[in-house]
Short mmCIF file of C-alpha atoms in Angstrom, two decimals:
data_model
loop_
_atom_site.label_atom_id
_atom_site.label_comp_id
_atom_site.label_asym_id
_atom_site.label_seq_id
_atom_site.Cartn_x
_atom_site.Cartn_y
_atom_site.Cartn_z
CA MET A 1 29.69 -94.04 -7.57
CA MET A 2 28.65 -96.32 -10.35
CA ARG A 3 25.27 -96.12 -11.95
CA TRP A 4 24.52 -99.69 -12.87
CA GLY A 5 21.54 -98.91 -15.09
CA ALA A 6 23.47 -96.53 -17.33
CA PHE A 7 26.48 -98.85 -17.42
CA PHE A 8 24.35 -101.85 -18.31
CA ALA A 9 22.50 -99.94 -21.03
CA THR A 10 25.77 -98.68 -22.51
CA THR A 11 27.16 -102.23 -22.52
CA VAL A 12 24.13 -103.39 -24.50
CA ILE A 13 24.45 -100.45 -26.92
CA VAL A 14 28.16 -101.09 -27.45
CA ALA A 15 27.48 -104.80 -28.04
CA LEU A 16 24.74 -104.00 -30.56
CA ILE A 17 26.96 -101.53 -32.43
CA ILE A 18 29.72 -104.15 -32.69
CA ILE A 19 27.33 -106.92 -33.77
CA PHE A 20 25.76 -104.82 -36.53
CA GLN A 21 28.86 -102.93 -37.67
CA TRP A 22 31.50 -105.65 -37.62
CA PRO A 23 30.40 -107.41 -40.85
CA LYS A 24 30.55 -104.06 -42.65
CA ILE A 25 33.93 -102.85 -41.42
CA LYS A 26 35.65 -106.25 -41.48
CA GLN A 27 37.28 -105.46 -44.83
CA ASN A 28 38.22 -101.87 -43.87
CA SER A 29 41.80 -100.90 -43.04
CA LYS A 30 43.37 -101.72 -39.68
CA LYS A 31 43.28 -98.04 -38.73
CA ASP A 32 39.51 -97.83 -39.31
CA LYS A 33 38.94 -100.82 -37.04
CA LEU A 34 41.26 -99.44 -34.39
CA ALA A 35 39.41 -96.09 -34.39
CA PHE A 36 36.07 -97.91 -34.19
CA PHE A 37 37.06 -100.04 -31.21
CA MET A 38 39.01 -97.35 -29.35
CA LEU A 39 36.11 -94.89 -29.49
CA LEU A 40 33.71 -97.56 -28.26
CA LEU A 41 36.08 -98.72 -25.52
CA ILE A 42 36.72 -95.23 -24.11
CA GLY A 43 33.01 -94.46 -24.27
CA TRP A 44 32.21 -97.70 -22.49
CA VAL A 45 34.76 -97.02 -19.73
CA LEU A 46 33.41 -93.48 -19.28
CA SER A 47 29.90 -94.81 -18.83
CA MET A 48 31.03 -96.57 -15.64
CA PHE A 49 31.26 -93.22 -13.86
CA ASP A 50 28.48 -91.08 -12.50
CA LEU A 51 28.87 -88.63 -15.37
CA PRO A 52 26.18 -85.99 -14.66
CA ASN A 53 27.57 -85.25 -11.20
CA MET A 54 31.22 -85.36 -12.19
CA ALA A 55 33.37 -82.44 -13.33
CA GLY A 56 33.33 -82.53 -17.13
CA PRO A 57 34.14 -80.48 -20.23
CA THR A 58 31.49 -77.91 -19.34
CA THR A 59 33.04 -77.38 -15.89
CA TRP A 60 36.51 -76.86 -17.36
CA ILE A 61 35.31 -74.55 -20.12
CA GLU A 62 33.31 -72.43 -17.67
CA ALA A 63 36.37 -72.17 -15.41
CA LEU A 64 38.56 -71.22 -18.39
CA PHE A 65 36.34 -68.33 -19.46
CA LYS A 66 35.39 -67.17 -15.98
CA PRO A 67 37.78 -64.16 -16.05
CA PHE A 68 35.84 -62.77 -19.03
CA GLY A 69 32.52 -63.00 -17.20
CA LYS A 70 32.65 -59.42 -15.94
CA PHE A 71 31.40 -58.04 -19.25
CA MET A 72 28.16 -59.98 -19.03
CA GLU A 73 27.29 -58.96 -15.49
CA GLN A 74 24.12 -56.94 -15.31
CA MET B 1 35.66 -90.26 -48.47
CA GLU B 2 32.39 -88.53 -49.33
CA LYS B 3 31.30 -89.20 -52.90
CA GLY B 4 27.98 -87.38 -52.79
CA LYS B 5 27.41 -83.85 -54.06
CA ILE B 6 24.94 -81.24 -52.91
CA SER B 7 23.95 -77.92 -54.43
CA SER B 8 24.58 -74.51 -52.87
CA LEU B 9 20.86 -74.07 -52.40
CA GLN B 10 20.70 -77.35 -50.48
CA MET B 11 23.57 -76.15 -48.31
CA ALA B 12 21.71 -72.93 -47.52
CA ILE B 13 18.53 -74.88 -46.72
CA MET B 14 20.40 -77.35 -44.49
CA MET B 15 22.03 -74.54 -42.54
CA TYR B 16 18.72 -72.83 -41.78
CA PRO B 17 17.37 -75.41 -39.28
CA THR B 18 20.93 -76.01 -38.09
CA ILE B 19 20.94 -72.54 -36.59
CA VAL B 20 17.26 -71.87 -36.00
CA GLY B 21 16.41 -75.35 -34.66
CA THR B 22 17.87 -74.81 -31.18
CA ALA B 23 18.24 -71.01 -31.34
CA ILE B 24 14.49 -70.51 -30.90
CA ILE B 25 14.29 -72.81 -27.86
CA ASN B 26 15.98 -70.92 -25.05
CA VAL B 27 18.04 -68.18 -26.71
CA PRO B 28 15.15 -65.62 -26.80
CA ALA B 29 14.89 -65.89 -23.00
CA ILE B 30 18.55 -65.14 -22.33
CA THR B 31 18.53 -62.39 -24.97
CA GLY B 32 15.49 -60.87 -23.29
CA LEU B 33 17.20 -61.04 -19.91
CA PHE B 34 19.90 -58.63 -21.10
CA ALA B 35 18.21 -56.65 -23.86
CA LYS B 36 14.68 -56.34 -22.39
CA ASN B 37 12.46 -54.79 -25.08
CA ASP B 38 15.41 -54.28 -27.45
CA LEU B 39 15.81 -58.03 -27.90
CA TRP B 40 14.76 -57.88 -31.53
CA LEU B 41 17.93 -55.88 -32.29
CA SER B 42 20.23 -58.54 -30.85
CA PRO B 43 20.04 -61.06 -33.74
CA ILE B 44 21.09 -58.24 -36.08
CA TRP B 45 24.31 -57.64 -34.12
CA ALA B 46 24.75 -61.38 -33.60
CA SER B 47 24.51 -62.16 -37.31
CA PHE B 48 27.86 -60.42 -37.69
CA THR B 49 29.66 -63.58 -36.55
CA GLY B 50 27.61 -65.58 -39.04
CA PHE B 51 28.72 -63.39 -41.95
CA LEU B 52 32.32 -63.54 -40.71
CA ALA B 53 32.19 -67.34 -40.43
CA VAL B 54 30.78 -67.69 -43.95
CA TYR B 55 33.36 -65.23 -45.29
CA ALA B 56 36.25 -67.05 -43.59
CA ALA B 57 35.03 -70.49 -44.68
CA ILE B 58 34.58 -69.42 -48.32
CA GLN B 59 37.91 -67.57 -48.54
CA LEU B 60 39.78 -70.46 -46.94
CA HIS B 61 38.09 -72.86 -49.31
CA ASN B 62 39.25 -70.72 -52.24
CA ILE B 63 42.84 -70.94 -50.99
CA TYR B 64 42.63 -74.66 -50.17
CA PRO B 65 40.10 -76.05 -52.67
CA ASN B 66 38.24 -79.25 -51.84
CA GLN B 67 39.51 -79.41 -48.27
CA THR B 68 37.65 -79.09 -45.01
CA ILE B 69 38.86 -77.04 -42.05
CA ILE B 70 40.38 -80.15 -40.43
CA GLN B 71 42.49 -80.75 -43.54
CA TYR B 72 43.72 -77.24 -44.25
CA CYS B 73 44.64 -76.58 -40.61
CA GLU B 74 47.77 -78.63 -41.31
CA GLU B 75 48.62 -76.76 -44.50
CA ALA B 76 48.00 -73.35 -42.95
CA ILE B 77 49.96 -73.59 -39.70
CA GLY B 78 52.24 -76.59 -40.11
CA ARG B 79 51.91 -80.31 -39.57
CA ILE B 80 52.08 -80.74 -35.81
CA SER B 81 50.35 -77.54 -34.70
CA GLY B 82 47.77 -78.15 -37.44
CA LYS B 83 47.08 -81.62 -36.07
CA ILE B 84 46.64 -80.20 -32.57
CA LEU B 85 44.27 -77.50 -33.82
CA GLY B 86 42.36 -80.10 -35.83
CA PHE B 87 41.98 -82.20 -32.70
CA MET B 88 40.66 -79.20 -30.80
CA TYR B 89 38.14 -78.62 -33.57
CA VAL B 90 36.97 -82.23 -33.46
CA ILE B 91 36.49 -81.95 -29.69
CA PHE B 92 34.72 -78.63 -30.15
CA PHE B 93 32.25 -80.04 -32.68
CA ALA B 94 31.68 -83.10 -30.48
CA LEU B 95 30.84 -80.82 -27.54
CA MET B 96 28.61 -78.61 -29.67
CA ASN B 97 26.71 -81.62 -30.94
CA GLY B 98 26.30 -83.23 -27.51
CA HIS B 99 25.29 -80.06 -25.70
CA GLY B 100 22.91 -79.12 -28.51
CA ILE B 101 21.15 -82.44 -28.13
CA ARG B 102 20.94 -81.82 -24.40
CA ILE B 103 19.19 -78.45 -24.99
CA TYR B 104 16.74 -80.14 -27.33
CA ALA B 105 16.09 -83.05 -24.97
CA GLU B 106 15.61 -80.82 -21.92
CA PHE B 107 13.08 -78.84 -23.91
CA ILE B 108 11.13 -81.91 -25.01
CA VAL B 109 11.16 -83.47 -21.54
CA GLY B 110 10.48 -80.21 -19.71
CA ALA B 111 7.62 -79.08 -21.91
CA PHE B 112 5.97 -82.21 -23.28
CA LEU B 113 7.17 -85.54 -21.89
CA PRO B 114 7.72 -84.94 -18.16
CA LYS B 115 7.63 -88.63 -17.25
CA THR B 116 10.04 -89.84 -19.92
CA PRO B 117 13.69 -90.27 -18.90
CA ILE B 118 15.79 -87.73 -20.74
CA SER B 119 18.15 -90.44 -22.00
CA VAL B 120 15.31 -91.91 -24.07
CA VAL B 121 14.83 -88.59 -25.88
CA THR B 122 18.56 -88.09 -26.52
CA ALA B 123 19.15 -91.70 -27.54
CA SER B 124 16.27 -91.81 -30.03
CA MET B 125 17.39 -88.55 -31.64
CA ILE B 126 21.01 -89.71 -31.85
CA LEU B 127 19.98 -93.08 -33.28
CA ILE B 128 17.87 -91.65 -36.09
CA CYS B 129 20.55 -89.06 -36.89
CA ALA B 130 23.17 -91.82 -36.94
CA PHE B 131 21.19 -93.72 -39.59
CA THR B 132 20.92 -90.53 -41.65
CA VAL B 133 24.59 -89.65 -41.34
CA TYR B 134 25.51 -93.23 -42.25
CA THR B 135 23.81 -92.84 -45.63
CA GLY B 136 25.83 -89.75 -46.48
CA LEU B 137 25.62 -86.08 -47.29
CA GLU B 138 23.19 -86.30 -50.20
CA THR B 139 20.53 -87.81 -47.95
CA ILE B 140 20.91 -85.00 -45.43
CA GLY B 141 20.70 -82.43 -48.21
CA ARG B 142 17.49 -83.90 -49.56
CA LEU B 143 15.99 -84.32 -46.08
CA GLY B 144 16.71 -80.68 -45.47
CA GLN B 145 14.90 -79.73 -48.66
CA LEU B 146 11.99 -82.01 -47.88
CA PHE B 147 11.46 -80.76 -44.34
CA PHE B 148 12.25 -77.08 -44.86
CA PRO B 149 8.69 -76.06 -45.83
CA VAL B 150 7.28 -78.14 -42.98
CA PHE B 151 9.61 -76.40 -40.55
CA PHE B 152 9.36 -72.88 -41.93
CA LEU B 153 5.71 -72.42 -42.94
CA PRO B 154 4.11 -73.27 -39.55
CA LEU B 155 6.33 -70.63 -37.96
CA MET B 156 4.87 -68.07 -40.33
CA ILE B 157 1.34 -69.41 -39.87
CA ALA B 158 1.74 -69.17 -36.09
CA ILE B 159 2.71 -65.52 -36.41
CA PHE B 160 -0.35 -64.94 -38.60
CA LEU B 161 -2.69 -66.70 -36.15
CA LEU B 162 -1.29 -64.69 -33.27
CA LEU B 163 -1.77 -61.30 -34.94
CA PRO B 164 -4.90 -60.37 -32.94
CA GLU B 165 -3.07 -61.02 -29.64
CA LEU B 166 -0.06 -58.86 -30.38
CA HIS B 167 0.74 -55.61 -28.61
CA PRO B 168 3.19 -53.78 -30.88
CA GLN B 169 3.52 -50.95 -28.36
CA ASN B 170 5.68 -53.32 -26.27
CA ILE B 171 8.57 -52.36 -28.54
CA PHE B 172 8.80 -48.87 -26.99
CA PRO B 173 10.96 -47.28 -25.71
CA ILE B 174 13.52 -48.33 -28.31
CA MET B 175 17.10 -48.24 -27.01
CA GLU B 176 16.12 -46.64 -23.75
CA ASN B 177 19.49 -47.46 -22.18
CA GLY B 178 21.57 -47.09 -25.33
CA ILE B 179 22.91 -49.81 -27.53
CA MET B 180 24.72 -51.86 -24.85
CA PRO B 181 21.79 -53.99 -23.59
CA SER B 182 21.02 -55.26 -27.08
CA ILE B 183 24.71 -56.00 -27.68
CA LYS B 184 24.90 -57.97 -24.44
CA GLY B 185 21.77 -59.78 -25.58
CA ALA B 186 23.58 -60.68 -28.79
CA PHE B 187 26.20 -62.64 -26.87
CA ALA B 188 24.24 -65.91 -26.87
CA PRO B 189 22.85 -65.80 -30.43
CA GLN B 190 26.28 -64.93 -31.87
CA ALA B 191 27.38 -68.42 -30.82
CA TRP B 192 24.57 -69.93 -32.88
CA PHE B 193 25.39 -67.76 -35.89
CA GLY B 194 29.00 -68.89 -35.54
CA GLU B 195 27.81 -72.40 -36.35
CA PHE B 196 27.79 -71.25 -39.96
CA LEU B 197 31.43 -72.28 -39.90
CA LEU B 198 30.04 -75.78 -40.46
CA ILE B 199 29.75 -74.89 -44.14
CA SER B 200 33.51 -75.43 -44.33
CA PHE B 201 32.63 -79.15 -44.15
CA LEU B 202 30.06 -78.81 -46.93
CA LEU B 203 31.86 -76.52 -49.40
CA PRO B 204 34.14 -79.28 -50.77
CA PHE B 205 31.06 -81.24 -51.84
CA LEU B 206 29.18 -78.48 -53.64
CA SER B 207 28.36 -79.10 -57.27
CA ASP B 208 28.10 -75.35 -57.95
CA ILE B 209 30.77 -73.82 -55.75
CA GLU B 210 30.61 -70.44 -57.52
CA LYS B 211 27.17 -69.89 -55.99
CA GLY B 212 28.32 -70.98 -52.52
CA ARG B 213 29.09 -67.46 -51.31
CA LYS B 214 25.76 -66.06 -52.48
CA TRP B 215 23.69 -68.80 -50.86
CA GLY B 216 25.82 -68.83 -47.70
CA ILE B 217 25.27 -65.12 -47.14
CA PHE B 218 21.61 -65.46 -48.05
CA SER B 219 21.21 -68.21 -45.46
CA VAL B 220 22.76 -66.07 -42.69
CA PHE B 221 20.48 -63.20 -43.66
CA PHE B 222 17.41 -65.41 -43.64
CA VAL B 223 18.27 -66.86 -40.23
CA MET B 224 18.77 -63.33 -38.90
CA LEU B 225 15.38 -62.29 -40.26
CA THR B 226 13.71 -65.31 -38.68
CA LEU B 227 15.25 -64.68 -35.27
CA VAL B 228 14.30 -60.99 -35.39
CA MET B 229 10.75 -62.04 -36.23
CA VAL B 230 10.60 -64.63 -33.44
CA ASN B 231 11.96 -62.14 -30.92
CA LEU B 232 9.46 -59.50 -32.01
CA LEU B 233 6.67 -62.05 -31.73
CA VAL B 234 7.51 -63.03 -28.16
CA LEU B 235 8.05 -59.39 -27.24
CA PHE B 236 4.70 -58.28 -28.66
CA LEU B 237 2.98 -61.17 -26.95
CA LEU B 238 4.66 -61.50 -23.57
CA GLY B 239 6.15 -58.05 -23.00
CA ALA B 240 9.63 -57.15 -21.78
CA ASN B 241 9.63 -59.63 -18.89
CA LEU B 242 9.57 -62.60 -21.28
CA ALA B 243 12.85 -63.76 -19.75
CA SER B 244 10.84 -65.26 -16.90
CA TYR B 245 9.76 -68.05 -19.26
CA SER B 246 12.41 -70.65 -20.12
CA TYR B 247 10.86 -71.27 -23.54
CA PRO B 248 9.19 -68.01 -24.69
CA LEU B 249 8.22 -69.20 -28.17
CA LEU B 250 6.51 -72.27 -26.75
CA LYS B 251 4.62 -70.01 -24.36
CA ALA B 252 3.65 -67.86 -27.34
CA SER B 253 2.28 -70.85 -29.26
CA ARG B 254 -0.06 -71.53 -26.33
CA TYR B 255 -1.75 -68.20 -26.98
CA VAL B 256 -3.12 -69.37 -30.30
CA SER B 257 -6.87 -69.62 -29.97
CA ILE B 258 -9.16 -69.15 -32.95
CA ALA B 259 -12.90 -69.17 -32.17
CA ASP B 260 -12.34 -71.56 -29.23
CA PHE B 261 -11.74 -74.22 -31.84
CA LEU B 262 -8.12 -74.09 -32.94
CA GLU B 263 -6.33 -74.47 -29.61
CA ASN B 264 -3.48 -76.31 -27.91
CA LEU B 265 -1.30 -76.01 -30.94
CA GLU B 266 1.85 -76.61 -28.91
CA SER B 267 1.85 -80.32 -29.70
CA ALA B 268 1.96 -79.46 -33.39
CA VAL B 269 4.71 -76.98 -32.62
CA MET B 270 6.66 -79.73 -30.90
CA ALA B 271 6.36 -82.06 -33.90
CA ILE B 272 7.75 -79.33 -36.14
CA TRP B 273 10.47 -78.59 -33.64
CA VAL B 274 11.56 -82.22 -33.57
CA LEU B 275 11.68 -82.22 -37.36
CA GLY B 276 13.85 -79.11 -37.52
CA ASN B 277 16.17 -80.43 -34.85
CA PHE B 278 16.46 -83.74 -36.65
CA VAL B 279 17.90 -81.91 -39.66
CA LYS B 280 20.06 -79.81 -37.36
CA PHE B 281 21.65 -82.69 -35.53
CA SER B 282 22.11 -84.65 -38.75
CA VAL B 283 24.18 -81.75 -40.10
CA THR B 284 26.28 -81.20 -36.96
CA TYR B 285 26.69 -84.95 -36.44
CA TYR B 286 27.77 -85.38 -40.06
CA CYS B 287 30.37 -82.62 -39.75
CA LEU B 288 31.67 -84.18 -36.54
CA VAL B 289 31.92 -87.63 -38.14
CA LEU B 290 33.61 -86.34 -41.29
CA GLY B 291 36.01 -84.19 -39.27
CA THR B 292 36.95 -87.08 -37.00
CA ALA B 293 37.54 -89.44 -39.93
CA GLN B 294 39.68 -86.85 -41.71
CA TRP B 295 41.66 -86.05 -38.60
CA LEU B 296 42.42 -89.76 -38.08
CA ASN B 297 43.11 -90.22 -41.82
CA LEU B 298 40.57 -93.03 -42.05
CA SER B 299 39.62 -94.50 -45.41
CA ASP B 300 35.91 -94.05 -44.70
CA TYR B 301 33.80 -92.17 -42.16
CA LYS B 302 31.25 -94.95 -41.70
CA PRO B 303 33.13 -96.91 -38.99
CA VAL B 304 33.07 -93.93 -36.60
CA VAL B 305 29.40 -92.94 -37.07
CA PHE B 306 27.93 -95.13 -34.31
CA PRO B 307 30.84 -94.86 -31.85
CA LEU B 308 30.58 -91.07 -32.10
CA GLY B 309 26.86 -91.40 -31.42
CA LEU B 310 27.76 -93.05 -28.12
CA TRP B 311 30.17 -90.18 -27.45
CA THR B 312 27.48 -87.61 -28.22
CA MET B 313 25.29 -89.34 -25.66
CA ILE B 314 28.07 -89.27 -23.06
CA ILE B 315 28.89 -85.61 -23.72
CA SER B 316 25.23 -84.64 -23.40
CA PHE B 317 25.34 -85.85 -19.77
CA TRP B 318 28.92 -85.30 -18.68
CA GLY B 319 29.17 -82.57 -16.04
CA ILE B 320 25.58 -81.39 -16.56
CA PRO B 321 23.38 -82.44 -13.64
CA SER B 322 20.33 -80.31 -14.50
CA GLN B 323 18.47 -78.25 -17.08
CA MET B 324 19.63 -75.07 -15.36
CA GLU B 325 23.24 -76.10 -15.70
CA SER B 326 22.75 -76.94 -19.37
CA THR B 327 21.13 -73.58 -20.15
CA GLU B 328 23.71 -71.63 -18.17
CA TYR B 329 26.58 -73.31 -19.97
CA SER B 330 25.09 -73.02 -23.45
CA THR B 331 23.83 -69.47 -23.34
CA LEU B 332 26.00 -67.63 -20.85
CA LYS B 333 29.08 -69.12 -19.27
CA GLY B 334 30.60 -71.57 -21.73
CA PHE B 335 29.46 -72.12 -25.28
CA PRO B 336 29.22 -68.45 -26.37
CA TYR B 337 32.91 -67.87 -25.51
CA LEU B 338 34.00 -71.18 -26.98
CA SER B 339 32.06 -70.55 -30.17
CA LEU B 340 33.47 -67.05 -30.52
CA VAL B 341 37.01 -68.44 -30.26
CA PHE B 342 36.59 -71.53 -32.43
CA GLN B 343 34.04 -70.39 -34.99
CA THR B 344 35.00 -66.76 -35.48
CA LEU B 345 38.44 -65.79 -34.16
CA ILE B 346 40.47 -68.88 -35.11
CA PRO B 347 39.04 -69.15 -38.66
CA LEU B 348 39.78 -65.46 -39.24
CA SER B 349 43.35 -65.89 -37.97
CA LEU B 350 43.76 -69.00 -40.14
CA LEU B 351 42.61 -66.94 -43.11
CA MET B 352 45.08 -64.18 -42.28
CA ILE B 353 47.96 -66.68 -42.00
CA ALA B 354 46.92 -68.37 -45.24
CA VAL B 355 46.78 -65.06 -47.13
CA ILE B 356 50.20 -63.97 -45.83
CA ARG B 357 51.73 -67.35 -46.71
CA LYS B 358 50.22 -67.25 -50.17
CA GLY B 359 51.63 -63.75 -50.71
CA LYS B 360 55.08 -64.94 -49.64
CA LYS B 361 54.94 -67.88 -52.04
CA LYS B 362 54.02 -65.62 -54.93
CA LYS B 363 56.90 -63.28 -54.13
CA GLU B 364 59.35 -66.19 -54.10
CA GLN B 365 58.04 -67.45 -57.43
CA ASN B 366 58.28 -64.03 -59.02
CA GLY B 367 61.65 -63.14 -57.49
#
């Protein structure tokens, strides 16, 4: 399921970041620019999904440490 | 990469809201759930991880001067495994930052701005922190100094104003069921104390490194004292069933009533809270940005500041459908374990490896 509102907002945010940051990082090294655009691109792609109701890092971490949960049971 | 310098005192002052800022939101409730009326003991046990983190960070910095944990990972355990560990640390700090902002935003929305979408609260906090991080470490250091009295004094004033409402007898019976309940209650706060590992990102930029250890330890101690005081306050005010409130300290601030005149102080409390959390997230965000830039070997950290802000936003939502889920993850099922591994156990093992390797090198040189 896509959430159009969140996706649209993220697109605007990504566009604004590029517009304001590009003049400043134009003269930086190729690697800097690559990191800048890759992080934005992956973030933008992720925003297409219905993130709150998807399995995420918290789900995986909770599953990973579940065997240790016995200690904290009341 | 970072040309600014801060003093050890500034580091200690920056770390104070970094721990206390979110630790007084929902940690007292989960501590109270396990420790009942012994909850004031829990921060004392929990501070152990804080002292260990400071010790490990300082010792490692002595062995690898002017390097952050991302940089000396490679030197300590080899190039490829060091890179992998560094990557895990970057992810860990990104998660810590994102989930911390979620705790803060849930608190603001839940308690004060019920009709505001939570994304507005997270986005505005991330944006203002991004501007701060962009200007560098010195700015954050000075902001910390500037806002420390504004964050700290009202907390003390609140305690003073609440004195007539307190019931100190709530503290008894002390350790009715032995020491275990208070140790279980320490499980959540130990994760917050572990965040003292963040000083490994600040130590390379200290102008007076010889005082770093003293101020680091002092900061842990001061945080511990504050949390003990906050827990005592909510215990004296709300009794042992304080765990039924999601935000005990906020509840406590609603009790302030002087001569029917000085009332409804919680809005002032919120303003102070926002201020403290602003410093907190600037520090964690800065460490995340610096760590990422160092891990990628970038020439400057500025290009990744805003993209990582977007990531923080994404992480604060990803897999967390509700406030309950966020609290459960951060105080019980996820973050405390993760923090114990990444901010206490791994740094101590790194230190052990580094010491052994250094000993070997010396032997080879002498032999």
